Short mmCIF file of C-alpha atoms in Angstrom, two decimals:
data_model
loop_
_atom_site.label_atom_id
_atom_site.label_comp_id
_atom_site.label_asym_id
_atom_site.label_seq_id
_atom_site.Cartn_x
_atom_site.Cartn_y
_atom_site.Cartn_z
CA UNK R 430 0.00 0.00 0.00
CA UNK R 431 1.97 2.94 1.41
CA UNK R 432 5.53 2.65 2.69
CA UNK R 433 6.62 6.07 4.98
CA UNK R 434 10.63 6.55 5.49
CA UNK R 435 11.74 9.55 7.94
CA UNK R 436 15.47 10.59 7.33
CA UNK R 437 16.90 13.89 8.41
CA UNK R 438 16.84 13.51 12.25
CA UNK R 439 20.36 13.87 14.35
CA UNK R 440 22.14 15.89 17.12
CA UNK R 441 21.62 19.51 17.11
CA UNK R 442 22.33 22.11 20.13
CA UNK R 443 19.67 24.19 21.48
CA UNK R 444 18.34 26.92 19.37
CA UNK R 445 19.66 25.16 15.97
CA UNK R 446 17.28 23.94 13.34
CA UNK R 447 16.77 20.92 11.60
CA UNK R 448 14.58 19.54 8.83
CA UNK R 449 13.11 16.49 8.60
CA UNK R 450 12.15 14.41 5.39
CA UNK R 451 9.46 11.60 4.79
CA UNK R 452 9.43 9.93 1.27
CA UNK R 453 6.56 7.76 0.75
CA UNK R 454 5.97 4.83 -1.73
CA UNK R 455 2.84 3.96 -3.57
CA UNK R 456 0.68 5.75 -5.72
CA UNK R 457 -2.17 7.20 -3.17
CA UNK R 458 0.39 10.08 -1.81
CA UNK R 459 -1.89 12.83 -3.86
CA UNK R 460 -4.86 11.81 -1.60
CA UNK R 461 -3.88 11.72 1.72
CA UNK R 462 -3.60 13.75 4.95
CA UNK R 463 0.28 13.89 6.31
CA UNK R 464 1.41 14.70 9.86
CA UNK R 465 4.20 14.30 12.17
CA UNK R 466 4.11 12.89 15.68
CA UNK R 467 6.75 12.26 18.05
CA UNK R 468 7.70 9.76 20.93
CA UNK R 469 10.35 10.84 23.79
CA UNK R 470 11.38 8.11 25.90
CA UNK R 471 9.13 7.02 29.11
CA UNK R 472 6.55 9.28 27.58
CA UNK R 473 3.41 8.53 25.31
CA UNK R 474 3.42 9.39 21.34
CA UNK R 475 2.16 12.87 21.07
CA UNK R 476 0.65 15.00 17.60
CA UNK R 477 3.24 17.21 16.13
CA UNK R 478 2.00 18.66 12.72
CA UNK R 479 -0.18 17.73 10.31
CA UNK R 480 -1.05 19.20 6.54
CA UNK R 481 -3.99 18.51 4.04
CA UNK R 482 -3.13 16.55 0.66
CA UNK R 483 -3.55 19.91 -0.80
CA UNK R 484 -1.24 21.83 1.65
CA UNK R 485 -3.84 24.46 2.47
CA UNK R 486 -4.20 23.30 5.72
CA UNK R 487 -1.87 23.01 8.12
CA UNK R 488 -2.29 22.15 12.49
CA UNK R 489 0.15 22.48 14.98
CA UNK R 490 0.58 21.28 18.43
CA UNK R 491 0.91 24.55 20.82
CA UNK R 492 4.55 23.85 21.33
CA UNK R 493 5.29 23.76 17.88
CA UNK R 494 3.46 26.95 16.43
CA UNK R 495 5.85 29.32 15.56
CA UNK R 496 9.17 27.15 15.41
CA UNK R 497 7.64 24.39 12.99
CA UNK R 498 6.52 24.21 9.46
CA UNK R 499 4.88 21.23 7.87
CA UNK R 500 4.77 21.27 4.07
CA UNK R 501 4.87 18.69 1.14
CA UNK R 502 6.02 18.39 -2.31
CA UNK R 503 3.44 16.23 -3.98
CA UNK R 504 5.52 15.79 -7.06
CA UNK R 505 8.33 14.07 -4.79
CA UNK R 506 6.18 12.01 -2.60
CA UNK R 507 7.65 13.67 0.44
CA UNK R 508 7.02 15.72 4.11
CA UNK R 509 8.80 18.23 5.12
CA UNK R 510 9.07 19.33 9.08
CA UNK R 511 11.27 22.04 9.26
CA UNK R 512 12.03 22.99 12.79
CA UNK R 513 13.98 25.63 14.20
CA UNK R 514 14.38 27.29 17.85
CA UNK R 515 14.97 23.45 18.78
CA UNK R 516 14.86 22.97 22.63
CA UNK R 517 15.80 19.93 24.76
CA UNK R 518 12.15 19.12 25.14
CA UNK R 519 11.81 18.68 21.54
CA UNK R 520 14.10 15.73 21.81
CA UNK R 521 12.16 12.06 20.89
CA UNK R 522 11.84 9.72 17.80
CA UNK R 523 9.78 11.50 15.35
CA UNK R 524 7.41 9.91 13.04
CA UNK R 525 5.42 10.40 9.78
CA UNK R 526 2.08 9.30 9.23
CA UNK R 527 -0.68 9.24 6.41
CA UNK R 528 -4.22 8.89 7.06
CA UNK R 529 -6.62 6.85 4.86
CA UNK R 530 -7.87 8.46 1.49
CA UNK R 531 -9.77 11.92 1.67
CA UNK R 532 -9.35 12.11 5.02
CA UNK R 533 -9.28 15.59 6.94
CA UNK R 534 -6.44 16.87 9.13
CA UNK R 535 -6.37 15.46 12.41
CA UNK R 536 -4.76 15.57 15.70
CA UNK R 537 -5.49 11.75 16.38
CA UNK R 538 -3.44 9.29 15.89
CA UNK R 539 -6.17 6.68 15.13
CA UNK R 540 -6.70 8.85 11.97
CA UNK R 541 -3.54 7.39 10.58
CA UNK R 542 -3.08 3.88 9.42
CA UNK R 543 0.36 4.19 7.50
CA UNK R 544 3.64 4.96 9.72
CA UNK R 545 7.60 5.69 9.21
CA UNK R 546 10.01 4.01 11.07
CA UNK R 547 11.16 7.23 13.06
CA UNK R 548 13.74 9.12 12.83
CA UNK R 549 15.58 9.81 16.37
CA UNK R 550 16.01 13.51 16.64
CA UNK R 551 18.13 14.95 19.55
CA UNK R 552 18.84 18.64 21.21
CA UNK R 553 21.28 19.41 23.24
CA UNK R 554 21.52 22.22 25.92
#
């Protein structure tokens, strides 16, 4: 169906940015919601971003407005979370999702039924 691979995570130091990729395989990318969540150790899995198929709508988790930006390039099959301002608490495995066809954006994670491997992203202070 649909395969989701995260690359892009690594060490930064606090206040450094970082942008994180997700290329997807199949041929239903045009049709589906995106988003990003994210998984720090000890802690439960927690909504990040999310953006429309068309990119016209984009959500944000409160700690993320104004540092993130979700966006997608259709034509490459791929997510985009560009983050910047990183802090120590931004540190966890991140992950890209896609939600089932014509699906709106969501903040639940039972809205998605495809999943990345996660990418391990780390800030130091």
């Amino acid at each position: 169906q649909m395969r989701l691979v995260e690359s892009g995570g690594g060490l930064v130091q606090a206040g450094g940015s970082l942008r994180l990729s997700c290329a997807a395989s199949g041929r239903t990318f045009e049709s589906v919601t995106m988003a990003w969540f994210r998984q720090a150790p000890g802690k439960e899995r927690e909504f990040v971003a999310t953006i429309s198929w068309s990119g016209t709508i984009t959500d944000y988790t409160d700690s993320a407005k104004g540092r993130f930006i979700i966006s997608r390039e259709n034509a490459k099959n791929t997510v985009y979370l560009q983050m910047n301002s990183l802090k120590p608490e931004d540190t966890a495995v991140y992950y890209c999702a896609a939600s089932g066809l014509g699906w709106s954006t969501s903040q639940e994670d039972v809205k998605y039924v495809y999943w990345g491997q996660g990418t391990q992203v780390t800030v130091s202070s």
